mmCIF file of C-alpha atoms and ligand atoms in Angstrom:
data_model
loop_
_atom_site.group_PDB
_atom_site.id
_atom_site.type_symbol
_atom_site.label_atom_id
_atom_site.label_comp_id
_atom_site.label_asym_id
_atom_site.label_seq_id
_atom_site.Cartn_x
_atom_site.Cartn_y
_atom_site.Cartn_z
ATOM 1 C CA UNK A 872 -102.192 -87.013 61.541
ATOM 2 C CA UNK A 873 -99.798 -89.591 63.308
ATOM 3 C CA UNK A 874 -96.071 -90.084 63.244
ATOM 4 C CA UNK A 875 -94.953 -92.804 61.683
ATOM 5 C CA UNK A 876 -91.317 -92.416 60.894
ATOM 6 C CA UNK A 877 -88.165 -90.990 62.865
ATOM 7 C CA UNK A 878 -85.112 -91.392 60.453
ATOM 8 C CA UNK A 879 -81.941 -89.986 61.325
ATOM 9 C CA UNK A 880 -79.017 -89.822 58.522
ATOM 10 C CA UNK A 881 -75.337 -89.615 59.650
ATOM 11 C CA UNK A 882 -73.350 -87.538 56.860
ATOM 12 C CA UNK A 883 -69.900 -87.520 57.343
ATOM 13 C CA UNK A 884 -67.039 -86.547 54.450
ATOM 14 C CA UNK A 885 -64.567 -89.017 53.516
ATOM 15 C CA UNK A 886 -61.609 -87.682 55.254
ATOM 16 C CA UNK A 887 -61.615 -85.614 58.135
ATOM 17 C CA UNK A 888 -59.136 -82.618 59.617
ATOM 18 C CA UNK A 889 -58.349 -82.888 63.322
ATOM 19 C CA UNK A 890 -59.776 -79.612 63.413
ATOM 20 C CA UNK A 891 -62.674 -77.438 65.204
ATOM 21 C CA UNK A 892 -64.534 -76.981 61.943
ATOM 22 C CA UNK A 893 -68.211 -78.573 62.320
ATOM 23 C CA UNK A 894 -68.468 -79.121 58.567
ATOM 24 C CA UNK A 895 -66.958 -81.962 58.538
ATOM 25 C CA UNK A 896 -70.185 -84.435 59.101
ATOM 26 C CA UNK A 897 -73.799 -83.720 60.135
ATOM 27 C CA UNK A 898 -76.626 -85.279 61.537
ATOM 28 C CA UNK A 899 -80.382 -85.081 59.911
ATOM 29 C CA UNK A 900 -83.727 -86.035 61.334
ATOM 30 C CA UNK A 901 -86.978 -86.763 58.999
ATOM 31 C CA UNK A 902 -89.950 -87.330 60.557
ATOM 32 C CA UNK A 903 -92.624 -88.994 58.251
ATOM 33 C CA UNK A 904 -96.468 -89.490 59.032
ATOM 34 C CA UNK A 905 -99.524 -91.139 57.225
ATOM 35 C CA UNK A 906 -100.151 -88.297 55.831
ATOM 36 C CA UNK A 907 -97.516 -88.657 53.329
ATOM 37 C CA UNK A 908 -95.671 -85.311 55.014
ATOM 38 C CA UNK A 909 -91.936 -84.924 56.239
ATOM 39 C CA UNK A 910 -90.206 -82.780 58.375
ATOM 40 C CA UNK A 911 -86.530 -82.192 58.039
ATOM 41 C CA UNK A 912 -84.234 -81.120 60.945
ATOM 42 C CA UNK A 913 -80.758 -81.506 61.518
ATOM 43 C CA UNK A 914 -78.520 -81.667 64.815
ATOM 44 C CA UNK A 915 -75.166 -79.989 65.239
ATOM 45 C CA UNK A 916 -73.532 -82.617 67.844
ATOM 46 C CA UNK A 917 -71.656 -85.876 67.465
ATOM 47 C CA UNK A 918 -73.847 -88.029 65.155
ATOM 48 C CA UNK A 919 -72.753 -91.372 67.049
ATOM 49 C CA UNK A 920 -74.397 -90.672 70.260
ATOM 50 C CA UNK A 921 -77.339 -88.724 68.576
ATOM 51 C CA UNK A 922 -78.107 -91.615 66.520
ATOM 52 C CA UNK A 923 -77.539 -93.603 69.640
ATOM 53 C CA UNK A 924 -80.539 -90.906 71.562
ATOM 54 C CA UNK A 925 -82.899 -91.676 69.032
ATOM 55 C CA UNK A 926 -82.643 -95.504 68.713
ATOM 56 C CA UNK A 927 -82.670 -96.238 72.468
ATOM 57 C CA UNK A 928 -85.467 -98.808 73.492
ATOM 58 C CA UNK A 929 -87.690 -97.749 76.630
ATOM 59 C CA UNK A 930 -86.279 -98.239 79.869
ATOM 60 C CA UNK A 931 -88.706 -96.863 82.067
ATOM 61 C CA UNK A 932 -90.826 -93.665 82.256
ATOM 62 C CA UNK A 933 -87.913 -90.938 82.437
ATOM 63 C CA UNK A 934 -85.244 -93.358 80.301
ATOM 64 C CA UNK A 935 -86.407 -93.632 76.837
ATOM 65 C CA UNK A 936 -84.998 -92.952 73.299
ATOM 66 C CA UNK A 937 -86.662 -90.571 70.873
ATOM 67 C CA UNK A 938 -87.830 -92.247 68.400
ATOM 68 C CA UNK A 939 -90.368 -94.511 70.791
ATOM 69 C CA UNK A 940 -91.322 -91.047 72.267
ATOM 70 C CA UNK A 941 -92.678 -89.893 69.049
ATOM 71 C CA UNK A 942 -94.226 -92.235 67.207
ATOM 72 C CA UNK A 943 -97.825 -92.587 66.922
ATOM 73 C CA UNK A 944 -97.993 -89.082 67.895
ATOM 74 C CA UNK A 945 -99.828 -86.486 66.510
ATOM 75 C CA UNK A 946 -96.958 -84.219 65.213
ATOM 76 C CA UNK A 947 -98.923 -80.970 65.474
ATOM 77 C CA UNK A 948 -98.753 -81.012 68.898
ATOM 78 C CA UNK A 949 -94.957 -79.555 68.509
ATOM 79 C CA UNK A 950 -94.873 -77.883 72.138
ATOM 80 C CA UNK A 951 -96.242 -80.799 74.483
ATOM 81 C CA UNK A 952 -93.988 -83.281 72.307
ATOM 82 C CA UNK A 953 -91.394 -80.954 73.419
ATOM 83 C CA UNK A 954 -91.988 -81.520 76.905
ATOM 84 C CA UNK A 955 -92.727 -85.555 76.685
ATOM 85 C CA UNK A 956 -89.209 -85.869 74.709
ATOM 86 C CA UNK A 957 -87.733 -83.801 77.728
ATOM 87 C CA UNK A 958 -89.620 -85.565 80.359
ATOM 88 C CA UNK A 959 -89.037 -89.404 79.121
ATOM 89 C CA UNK A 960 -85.272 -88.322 78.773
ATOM 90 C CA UNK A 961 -84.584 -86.728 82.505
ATOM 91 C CA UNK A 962 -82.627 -89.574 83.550
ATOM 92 C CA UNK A 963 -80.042 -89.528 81.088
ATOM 93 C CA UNK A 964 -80.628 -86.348 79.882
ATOM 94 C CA UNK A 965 -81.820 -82.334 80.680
ATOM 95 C CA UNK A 966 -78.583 -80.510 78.997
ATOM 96 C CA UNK A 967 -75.844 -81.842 76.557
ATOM 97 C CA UNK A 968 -76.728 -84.261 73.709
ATOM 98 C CA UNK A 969 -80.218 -85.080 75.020
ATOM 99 C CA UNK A 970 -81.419 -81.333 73.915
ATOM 100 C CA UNK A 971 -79.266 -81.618 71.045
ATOM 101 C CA UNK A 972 -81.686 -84.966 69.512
ATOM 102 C CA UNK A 973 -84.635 -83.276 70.682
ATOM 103 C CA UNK A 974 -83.683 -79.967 68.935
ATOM 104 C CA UNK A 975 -83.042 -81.904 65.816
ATOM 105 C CA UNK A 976 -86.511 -83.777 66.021
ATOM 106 C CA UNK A 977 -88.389 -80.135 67.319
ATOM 107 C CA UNK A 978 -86.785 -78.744 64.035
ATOM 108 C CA UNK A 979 -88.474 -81.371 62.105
ATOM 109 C CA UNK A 980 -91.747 -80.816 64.274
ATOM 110 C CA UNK A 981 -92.186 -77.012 63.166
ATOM 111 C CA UNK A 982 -90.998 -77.443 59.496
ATOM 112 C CA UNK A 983 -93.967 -80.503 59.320
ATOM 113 C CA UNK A 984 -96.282 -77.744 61.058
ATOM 114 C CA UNK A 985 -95.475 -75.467 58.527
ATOM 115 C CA UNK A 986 -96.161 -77.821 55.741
ATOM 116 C CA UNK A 987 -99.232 -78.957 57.086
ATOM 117 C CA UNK A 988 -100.463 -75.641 57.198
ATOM 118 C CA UNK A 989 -98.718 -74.145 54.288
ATOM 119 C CA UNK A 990 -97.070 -70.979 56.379
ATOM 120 C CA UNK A 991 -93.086 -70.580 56.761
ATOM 121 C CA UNK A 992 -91.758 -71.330 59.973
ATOM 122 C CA UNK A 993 -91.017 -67.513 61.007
ATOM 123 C CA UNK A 994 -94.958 -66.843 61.122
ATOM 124 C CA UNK A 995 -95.697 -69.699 62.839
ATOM 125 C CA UNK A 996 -93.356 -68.422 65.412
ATOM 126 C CA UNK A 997 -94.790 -65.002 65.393
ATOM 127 C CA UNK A 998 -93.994 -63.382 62.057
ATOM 128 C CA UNK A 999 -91.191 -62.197 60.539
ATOM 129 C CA UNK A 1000 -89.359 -58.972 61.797
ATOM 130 C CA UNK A 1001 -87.146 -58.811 58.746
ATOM 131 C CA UNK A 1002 -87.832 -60.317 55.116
ATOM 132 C CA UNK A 1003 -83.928 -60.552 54.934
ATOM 133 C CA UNK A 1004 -81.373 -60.120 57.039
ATOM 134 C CA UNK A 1005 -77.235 -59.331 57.637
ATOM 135 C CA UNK A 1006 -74.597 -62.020 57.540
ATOM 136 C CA UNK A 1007 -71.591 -62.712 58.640
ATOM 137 C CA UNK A 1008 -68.970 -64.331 56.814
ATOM 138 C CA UNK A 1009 -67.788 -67.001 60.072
ATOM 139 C CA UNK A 1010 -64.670 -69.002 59.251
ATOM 140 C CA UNK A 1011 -61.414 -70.203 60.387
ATOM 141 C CA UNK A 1012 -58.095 -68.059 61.917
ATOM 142 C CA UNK A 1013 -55.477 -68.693 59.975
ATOM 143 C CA UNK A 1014 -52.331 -69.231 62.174
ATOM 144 C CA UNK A 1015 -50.283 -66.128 59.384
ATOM 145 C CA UNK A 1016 -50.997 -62.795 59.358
ATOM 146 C CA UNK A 1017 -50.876 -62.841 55.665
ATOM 147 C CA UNK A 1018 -52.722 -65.062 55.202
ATOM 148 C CA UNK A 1019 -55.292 -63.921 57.311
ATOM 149 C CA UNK A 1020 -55.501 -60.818 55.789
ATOM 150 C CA UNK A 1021 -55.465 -62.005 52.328
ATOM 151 C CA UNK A 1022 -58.823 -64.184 53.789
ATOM 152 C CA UNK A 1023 -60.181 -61.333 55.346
ATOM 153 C CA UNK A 1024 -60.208 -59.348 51.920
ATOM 154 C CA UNK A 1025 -61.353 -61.597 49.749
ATOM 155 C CA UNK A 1026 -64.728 -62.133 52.177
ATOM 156 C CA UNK A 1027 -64.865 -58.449 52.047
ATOM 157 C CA UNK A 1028 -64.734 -58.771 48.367
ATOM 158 C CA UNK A 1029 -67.149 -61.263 48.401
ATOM 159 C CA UNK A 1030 -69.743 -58.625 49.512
ATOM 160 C CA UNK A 1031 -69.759 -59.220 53.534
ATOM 161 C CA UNK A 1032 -70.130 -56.460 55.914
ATOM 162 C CA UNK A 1033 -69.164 -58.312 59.047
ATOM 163 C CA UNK A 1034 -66.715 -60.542 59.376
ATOM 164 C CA UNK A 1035 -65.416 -63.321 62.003
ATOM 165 C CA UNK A 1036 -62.508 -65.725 62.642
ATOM 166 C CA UNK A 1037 -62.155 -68.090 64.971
ATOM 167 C CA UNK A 1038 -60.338 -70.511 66.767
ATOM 168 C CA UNK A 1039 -56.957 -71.894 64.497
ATOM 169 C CA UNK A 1040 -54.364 -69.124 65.243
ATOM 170 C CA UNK A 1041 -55.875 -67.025 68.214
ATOM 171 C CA UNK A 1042 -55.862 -67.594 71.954
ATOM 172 C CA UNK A 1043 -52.229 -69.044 71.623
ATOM 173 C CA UNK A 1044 -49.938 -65.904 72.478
ATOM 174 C CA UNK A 1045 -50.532 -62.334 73.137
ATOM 175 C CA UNK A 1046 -48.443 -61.293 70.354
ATOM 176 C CA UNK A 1047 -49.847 -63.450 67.746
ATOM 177 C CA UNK A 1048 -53.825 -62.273 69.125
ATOM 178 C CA UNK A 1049 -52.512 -58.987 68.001
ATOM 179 C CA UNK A 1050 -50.938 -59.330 64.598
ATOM 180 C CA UNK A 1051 -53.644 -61.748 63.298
ATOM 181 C CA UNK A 1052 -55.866 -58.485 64.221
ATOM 182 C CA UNK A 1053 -54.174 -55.895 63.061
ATOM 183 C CA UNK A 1054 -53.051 -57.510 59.959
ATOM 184 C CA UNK A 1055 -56.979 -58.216 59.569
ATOM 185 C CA UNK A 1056 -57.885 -54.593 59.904
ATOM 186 C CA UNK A 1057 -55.269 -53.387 57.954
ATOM 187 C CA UNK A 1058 -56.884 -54.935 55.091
ATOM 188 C CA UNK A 1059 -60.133 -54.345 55.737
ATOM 189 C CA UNK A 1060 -60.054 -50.327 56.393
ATOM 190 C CA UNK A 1061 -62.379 -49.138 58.408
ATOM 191 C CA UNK A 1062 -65.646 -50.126 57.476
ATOM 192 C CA UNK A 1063 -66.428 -54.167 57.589
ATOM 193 C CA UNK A 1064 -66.864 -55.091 61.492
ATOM 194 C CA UNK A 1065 -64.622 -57.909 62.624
ATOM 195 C CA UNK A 1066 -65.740 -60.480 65.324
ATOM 196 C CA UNK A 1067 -63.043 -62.556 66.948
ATOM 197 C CA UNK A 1068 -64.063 -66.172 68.238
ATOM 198 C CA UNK A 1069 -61.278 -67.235 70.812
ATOM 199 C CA UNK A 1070 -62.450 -70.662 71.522
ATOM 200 C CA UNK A 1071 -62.332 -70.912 75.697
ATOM 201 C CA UNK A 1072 -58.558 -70.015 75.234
ATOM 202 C CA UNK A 1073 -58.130 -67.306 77.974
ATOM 203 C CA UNK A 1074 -58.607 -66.617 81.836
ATOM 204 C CA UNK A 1075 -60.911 -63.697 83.040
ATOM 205 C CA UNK A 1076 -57.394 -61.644 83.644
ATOM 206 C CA UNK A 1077 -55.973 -62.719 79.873
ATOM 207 C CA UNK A 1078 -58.998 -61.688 78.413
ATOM 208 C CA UNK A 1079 -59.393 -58.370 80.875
ATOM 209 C CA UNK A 1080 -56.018 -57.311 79.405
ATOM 210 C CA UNK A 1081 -56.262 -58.835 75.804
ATOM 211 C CA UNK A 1082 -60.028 -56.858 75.323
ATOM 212 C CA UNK A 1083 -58.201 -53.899 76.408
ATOM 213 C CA UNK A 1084 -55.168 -54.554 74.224
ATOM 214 C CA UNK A 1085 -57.462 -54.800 70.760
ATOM 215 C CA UNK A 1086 -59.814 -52.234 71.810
ATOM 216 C CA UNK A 1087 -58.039 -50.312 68.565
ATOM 217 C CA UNK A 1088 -59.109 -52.833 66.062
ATOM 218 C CA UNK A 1089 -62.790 -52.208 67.242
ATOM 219 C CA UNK A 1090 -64.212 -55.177 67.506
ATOM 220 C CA UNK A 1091 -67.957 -56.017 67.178
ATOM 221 C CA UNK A 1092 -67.547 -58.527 69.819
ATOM 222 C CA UNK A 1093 -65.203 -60.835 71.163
ATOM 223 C CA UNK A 1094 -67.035 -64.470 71.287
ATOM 224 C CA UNK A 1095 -66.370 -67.515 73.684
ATOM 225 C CA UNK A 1096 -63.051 -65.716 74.830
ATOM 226 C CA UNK A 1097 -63.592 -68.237 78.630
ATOM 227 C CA UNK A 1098 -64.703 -71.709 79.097
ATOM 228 C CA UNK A 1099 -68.016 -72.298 79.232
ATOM 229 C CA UNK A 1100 -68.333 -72.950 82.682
ATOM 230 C CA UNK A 1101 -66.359 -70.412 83.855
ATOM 231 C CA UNK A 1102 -70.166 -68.230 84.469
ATOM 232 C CA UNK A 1103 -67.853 -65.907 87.540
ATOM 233 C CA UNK A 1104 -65.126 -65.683 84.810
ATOM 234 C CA UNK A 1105 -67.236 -64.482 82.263
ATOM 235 C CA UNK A 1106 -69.339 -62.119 84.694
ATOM 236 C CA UNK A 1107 -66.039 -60.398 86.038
ATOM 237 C CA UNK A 1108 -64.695 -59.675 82.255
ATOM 238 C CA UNK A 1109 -68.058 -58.620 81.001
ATOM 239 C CA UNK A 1110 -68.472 -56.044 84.050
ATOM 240 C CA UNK A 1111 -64.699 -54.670 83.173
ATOM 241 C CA UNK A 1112 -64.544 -54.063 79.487
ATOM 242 C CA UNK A 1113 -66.731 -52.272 76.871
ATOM 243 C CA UNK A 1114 -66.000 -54.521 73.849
ATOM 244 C CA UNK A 1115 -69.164 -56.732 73.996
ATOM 245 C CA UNK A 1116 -68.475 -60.692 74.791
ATOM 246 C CA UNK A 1117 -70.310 -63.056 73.136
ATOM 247 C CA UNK A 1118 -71.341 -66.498 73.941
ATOM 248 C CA UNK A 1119 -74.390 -70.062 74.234
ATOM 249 C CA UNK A 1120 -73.249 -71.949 71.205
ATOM 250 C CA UNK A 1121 -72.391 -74.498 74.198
ATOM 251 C CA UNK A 1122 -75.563 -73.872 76.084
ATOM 252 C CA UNK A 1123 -78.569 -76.055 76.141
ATOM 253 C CA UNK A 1124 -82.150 -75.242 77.693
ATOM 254 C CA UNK A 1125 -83.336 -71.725 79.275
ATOM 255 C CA UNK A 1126 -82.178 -72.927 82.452
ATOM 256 C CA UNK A 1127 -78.623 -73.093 81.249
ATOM 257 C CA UNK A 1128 -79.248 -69.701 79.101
ATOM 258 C CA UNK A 1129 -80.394 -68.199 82.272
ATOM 259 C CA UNK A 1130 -77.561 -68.637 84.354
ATOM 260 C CA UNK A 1131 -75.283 -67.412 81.104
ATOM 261 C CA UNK A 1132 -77.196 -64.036 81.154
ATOM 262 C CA UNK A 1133 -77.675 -63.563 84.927
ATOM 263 C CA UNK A 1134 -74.293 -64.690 86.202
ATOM 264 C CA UNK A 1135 -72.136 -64.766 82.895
ATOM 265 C CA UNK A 1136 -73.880 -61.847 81.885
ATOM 266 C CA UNK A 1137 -72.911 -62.017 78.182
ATOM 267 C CA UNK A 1138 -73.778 -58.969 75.621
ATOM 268 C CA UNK A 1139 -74.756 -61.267 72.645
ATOM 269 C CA UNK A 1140 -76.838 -64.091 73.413
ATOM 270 C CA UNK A 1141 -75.959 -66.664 70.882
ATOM 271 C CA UNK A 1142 -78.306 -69.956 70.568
ATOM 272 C CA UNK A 1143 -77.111 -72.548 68.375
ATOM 273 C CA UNK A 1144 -81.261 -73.878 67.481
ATOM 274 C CA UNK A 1145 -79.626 -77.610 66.656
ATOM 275 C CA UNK A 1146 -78.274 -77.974 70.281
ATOM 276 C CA UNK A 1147 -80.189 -75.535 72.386
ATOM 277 C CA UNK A 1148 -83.852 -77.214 72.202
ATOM 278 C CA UNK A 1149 -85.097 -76.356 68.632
ATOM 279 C CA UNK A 1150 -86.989 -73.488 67.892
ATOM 280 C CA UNK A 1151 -89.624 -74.508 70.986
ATOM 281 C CA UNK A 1152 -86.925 -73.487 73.541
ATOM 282 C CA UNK A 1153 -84.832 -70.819 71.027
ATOM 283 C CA UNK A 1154 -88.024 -68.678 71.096
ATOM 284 C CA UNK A 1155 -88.347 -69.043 74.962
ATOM 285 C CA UNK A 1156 -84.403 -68.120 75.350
ATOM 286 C CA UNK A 1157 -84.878 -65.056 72.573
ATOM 287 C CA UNK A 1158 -87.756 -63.571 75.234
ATOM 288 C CA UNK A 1159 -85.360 -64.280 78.250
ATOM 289 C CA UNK A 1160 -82.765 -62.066 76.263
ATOM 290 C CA UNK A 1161 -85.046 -59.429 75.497
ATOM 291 C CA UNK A 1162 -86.596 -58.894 78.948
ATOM 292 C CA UNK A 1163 -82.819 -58.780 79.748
ATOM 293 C CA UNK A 1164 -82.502 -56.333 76.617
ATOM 294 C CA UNK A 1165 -79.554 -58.683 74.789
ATOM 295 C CA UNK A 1166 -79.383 -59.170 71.506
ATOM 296 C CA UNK A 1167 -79.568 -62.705 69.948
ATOM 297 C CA UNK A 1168 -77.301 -64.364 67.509
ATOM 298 C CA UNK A 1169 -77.824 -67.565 66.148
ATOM 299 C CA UNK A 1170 -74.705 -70.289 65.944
ATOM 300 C CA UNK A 1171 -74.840 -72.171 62.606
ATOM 301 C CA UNK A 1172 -71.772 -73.937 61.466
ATOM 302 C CA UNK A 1173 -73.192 -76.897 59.558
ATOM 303 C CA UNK A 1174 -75.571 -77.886 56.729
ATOM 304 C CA UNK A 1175 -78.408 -75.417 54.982
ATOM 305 C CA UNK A 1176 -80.978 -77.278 56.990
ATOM 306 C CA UNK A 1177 -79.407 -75.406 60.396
ATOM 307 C CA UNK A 1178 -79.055 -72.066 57.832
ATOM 308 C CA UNK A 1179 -82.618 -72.266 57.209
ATOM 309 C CA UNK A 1180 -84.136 -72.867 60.617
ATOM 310 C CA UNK A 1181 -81.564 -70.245 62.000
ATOM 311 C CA UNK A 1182 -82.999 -68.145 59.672
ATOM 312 C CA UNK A 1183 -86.888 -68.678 60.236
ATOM 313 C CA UNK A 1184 -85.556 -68.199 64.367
ATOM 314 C CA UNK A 1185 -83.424 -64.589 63.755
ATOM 315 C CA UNK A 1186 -86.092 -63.334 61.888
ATOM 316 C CA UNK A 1187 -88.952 -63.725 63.855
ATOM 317 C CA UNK A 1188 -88.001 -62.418 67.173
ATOM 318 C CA UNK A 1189 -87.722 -58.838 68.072
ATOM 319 C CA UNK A 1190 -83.536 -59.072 69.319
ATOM 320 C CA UNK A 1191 -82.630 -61.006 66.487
ATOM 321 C CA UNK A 1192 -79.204 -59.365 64.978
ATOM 322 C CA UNK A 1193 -77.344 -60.818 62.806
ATOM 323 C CA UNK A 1194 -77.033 -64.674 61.030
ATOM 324 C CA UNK A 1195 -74.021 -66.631 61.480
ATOM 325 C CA UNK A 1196 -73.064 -67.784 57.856
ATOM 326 C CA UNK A 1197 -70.272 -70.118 57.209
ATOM 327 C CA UNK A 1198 -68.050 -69.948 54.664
ATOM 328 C CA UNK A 1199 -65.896 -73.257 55.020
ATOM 329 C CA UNK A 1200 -65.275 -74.804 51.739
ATOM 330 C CA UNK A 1201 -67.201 -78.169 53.038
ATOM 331 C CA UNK A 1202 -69.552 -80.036 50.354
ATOM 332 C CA UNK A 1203 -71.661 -80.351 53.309
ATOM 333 C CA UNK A 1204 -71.716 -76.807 54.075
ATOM 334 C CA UNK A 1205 -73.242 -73.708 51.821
ATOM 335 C CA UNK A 1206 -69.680 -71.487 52.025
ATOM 336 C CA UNK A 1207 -68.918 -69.263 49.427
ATOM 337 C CA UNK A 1208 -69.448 -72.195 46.343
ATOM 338 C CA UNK A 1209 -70.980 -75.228 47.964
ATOM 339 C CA UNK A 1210 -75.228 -76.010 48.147
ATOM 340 C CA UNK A 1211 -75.334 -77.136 52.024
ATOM 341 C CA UNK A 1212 -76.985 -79.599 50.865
ATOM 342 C CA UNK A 1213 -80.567 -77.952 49.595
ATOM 343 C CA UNK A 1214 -81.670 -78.007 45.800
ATOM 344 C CA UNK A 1215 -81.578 -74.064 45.981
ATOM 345 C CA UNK A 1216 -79.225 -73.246 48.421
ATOM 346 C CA UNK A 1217 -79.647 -70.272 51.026
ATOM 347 C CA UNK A 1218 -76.913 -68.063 49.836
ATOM 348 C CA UNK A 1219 -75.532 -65.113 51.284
ATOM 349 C CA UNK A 1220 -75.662 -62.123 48.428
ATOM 350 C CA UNK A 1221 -74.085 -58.894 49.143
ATOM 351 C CA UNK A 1222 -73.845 -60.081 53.138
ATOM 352 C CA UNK A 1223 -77.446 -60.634 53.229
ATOM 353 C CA UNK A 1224 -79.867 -63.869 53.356
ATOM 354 C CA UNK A 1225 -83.162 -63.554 52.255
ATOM 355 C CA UNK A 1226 -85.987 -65.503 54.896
ATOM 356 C CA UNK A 1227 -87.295 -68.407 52.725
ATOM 357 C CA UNK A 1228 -91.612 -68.051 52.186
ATOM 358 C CA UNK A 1229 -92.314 -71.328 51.303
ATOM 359 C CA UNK A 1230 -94.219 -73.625 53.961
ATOM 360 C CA UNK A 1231 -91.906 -75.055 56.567
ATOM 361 C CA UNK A 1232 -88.295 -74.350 56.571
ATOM 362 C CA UNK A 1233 -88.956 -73.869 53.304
ATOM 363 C CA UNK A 1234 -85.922 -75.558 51.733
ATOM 364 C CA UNK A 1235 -85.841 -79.062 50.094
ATOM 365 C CA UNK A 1236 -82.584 -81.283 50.426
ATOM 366 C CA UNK A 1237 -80.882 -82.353 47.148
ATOM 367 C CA UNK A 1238 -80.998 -86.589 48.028
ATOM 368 C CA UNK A 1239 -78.065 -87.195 45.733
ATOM 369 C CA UNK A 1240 -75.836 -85.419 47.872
ATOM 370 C CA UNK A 1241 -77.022 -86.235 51.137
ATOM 371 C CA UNK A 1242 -76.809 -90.357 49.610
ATOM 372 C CA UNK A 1243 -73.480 -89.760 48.824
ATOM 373 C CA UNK A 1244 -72.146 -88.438 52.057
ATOM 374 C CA UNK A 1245 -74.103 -90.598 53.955
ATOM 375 C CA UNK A 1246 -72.565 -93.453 56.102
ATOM 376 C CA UNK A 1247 -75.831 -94.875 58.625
HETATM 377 MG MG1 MG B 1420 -68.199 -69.839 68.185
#
């Protein structure tokens, strides 16, 4: 079997919010072969400069785009393309939006491995762990209390167990960090953890003190509270509290997760699969984790193609926890109403998302909807 085809399809909605909310436009990779078989993968970056990663003619041996990498290929061969799409790329690439395209075409690689030999993704990896497994509702702070609350119950409502906001209203004052959270809990009652995603708003000494501070609200962790490159920062903070910190959604490669879990020494390992080298490198960085005994979390705020894969990843390693599920009203998105883009969309029920069986990823995208959002 040979490659033939590396498409990449920019969705993007009409209008978009100035806004951290990632459901706002995606990026999707098919790779076709003369076999008449497609893989589907998607990238969680800025579409632009993926598109950009993919098209580029070759330069010389380490400066090429993606697509020349790839095709004529035998697509089988999922973990040496891995390294020829890292090694043609050195020049420009290694971290950043480099990994991100080749996660997004090593997405595509496994799902087309998986249809080629009719098995899901998970047991190609290894086998599944977990036939389903726990979600958690991931959306938005408000900037009210109230309102915040009022969210908070209504996801409860909606059947989920654990529970995060993020970004909007916290990181921007002590005092309104701790009445977004109490009003939360206050709602909630005792039982449905709560995750709070500050979005690189604090120093090592803010978040020291603000850990300390909502300690009461028991929190299952507190994610991102530092910059990412503040490793020192996030090593002092996670050596003084107990509440466990969180972060990797901005890490790419094992070298990069390395130095997060050595020197950053974060509780929760979370690997966004879009961005941190597809499932090739996820699976590397899940048995880094585990030799460090860490458990791993995937990132997925985008389109049921990054639901699925996350998934097909969580499942099949032996520290995967929980499943990042958002539930941002986005057409793009799955959320509480939407599709995410699949024919039968991965839905949470009763907090939980059942691993799909079929061959691949194991979803198929509903074309009318990614036509009508799609602008390249
Ligand atoms: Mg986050």
């Amino acid at each position: 079997m040979k490659i033939t085809e590396v498409e990449t399809i920019h969705l993007r909605l009409p209008e978009i919010e100035r806004e951290c909310n990632g459901t706002q436009d995606a990026l999707l990779v098919k790779i076709g072969t003369d076999a008449g078989l497609v893989g589907i993968g998607e990238v969680d970056s800025s579409p632009h400069v993926i598109q950009a990663i993919f098209d580029a003619p070759y330069s010389h041996t380490l400066a090429c785009g993606l697509r020349h990498v790839l095709l004529g290929e035998d697509p089988l061969d999922v973990e040496r393309l891995w390294e020829k799409m890292y090694r043609s790329t050195l020049y420009y690439g290694r971290r950043g939006a480099v990994i991100h395209a080749l996660s997004g075409a090593d997405i595509a690689l496994w799902d087309l491995l998986g249809k080629a030999t009719g098995m899901p993704v998970c047991k190609l990896l290894g086998g599944a762990y977990h036939r389903r497994m726990p979600a958690y509702s991931s959306d938005l702070m408000p900037f009210e209390p109230a309102r915040a609350a009022g969210r908070a119950a209504q996801l409860r409502d909606a059947g989920f167990t654990h529970l995060k906001f993020g970004w909007g209203g916290l990181g921007q004052s002590e005092r309104l960090d701790a009445e977004l959270t109490a009003a939360i809990r206050s709602a909630l009652g005792d039982r449905p953890e709560l995750i709070l995603d500050i979005g690189h708003c604090w120093d090592a000494a803010t978040a020291e003190a603000r850990a300390r501070r909502l300690e009461e609200y028991r929190l299952l962790w507190i994610e991102e509270p530092l910059p990412p490159d503040d490793l020192d920062g996030y090593g002092r903070l996670t050596d003084a509290v107990t509440t466990r910190i969180a972060a990797g959604e901005q890490s790419s490669t094992c070298w990069d997760f390395a130095d997060l879990m050595d020197r950053g020494r974060v509780d929760v390992v979370q690997v966004d699969v879009s961005r941190a080298g597809g499932f090739t490198e996820a699976r590397r960085i899940a048995q880094m984790a585990r030799q460090r005994n860490k458990p791993c979390v995937p990132h997925a705020y985008s389109t049921g193609v990054l639901l699925a894969a996350s998934l097909h990843w969580a499942a099949s390693i032996p520290n995967g926890w929980l499943v990042e599920y958002t539930v941002e009203e986005s057409p793009l998105a799955t959320g509480l109403h939407g599709t995410g883009l699949l024919r039968e969309p991965l839905r949470a029920v009763d907090g939980w998302l059942t691993v799909p069986e079929a061959p691949g990823l194991g979803i198929e995208l509903d074309e009318e909807q990614v036509a009508k959002y799609r602008v390249v």
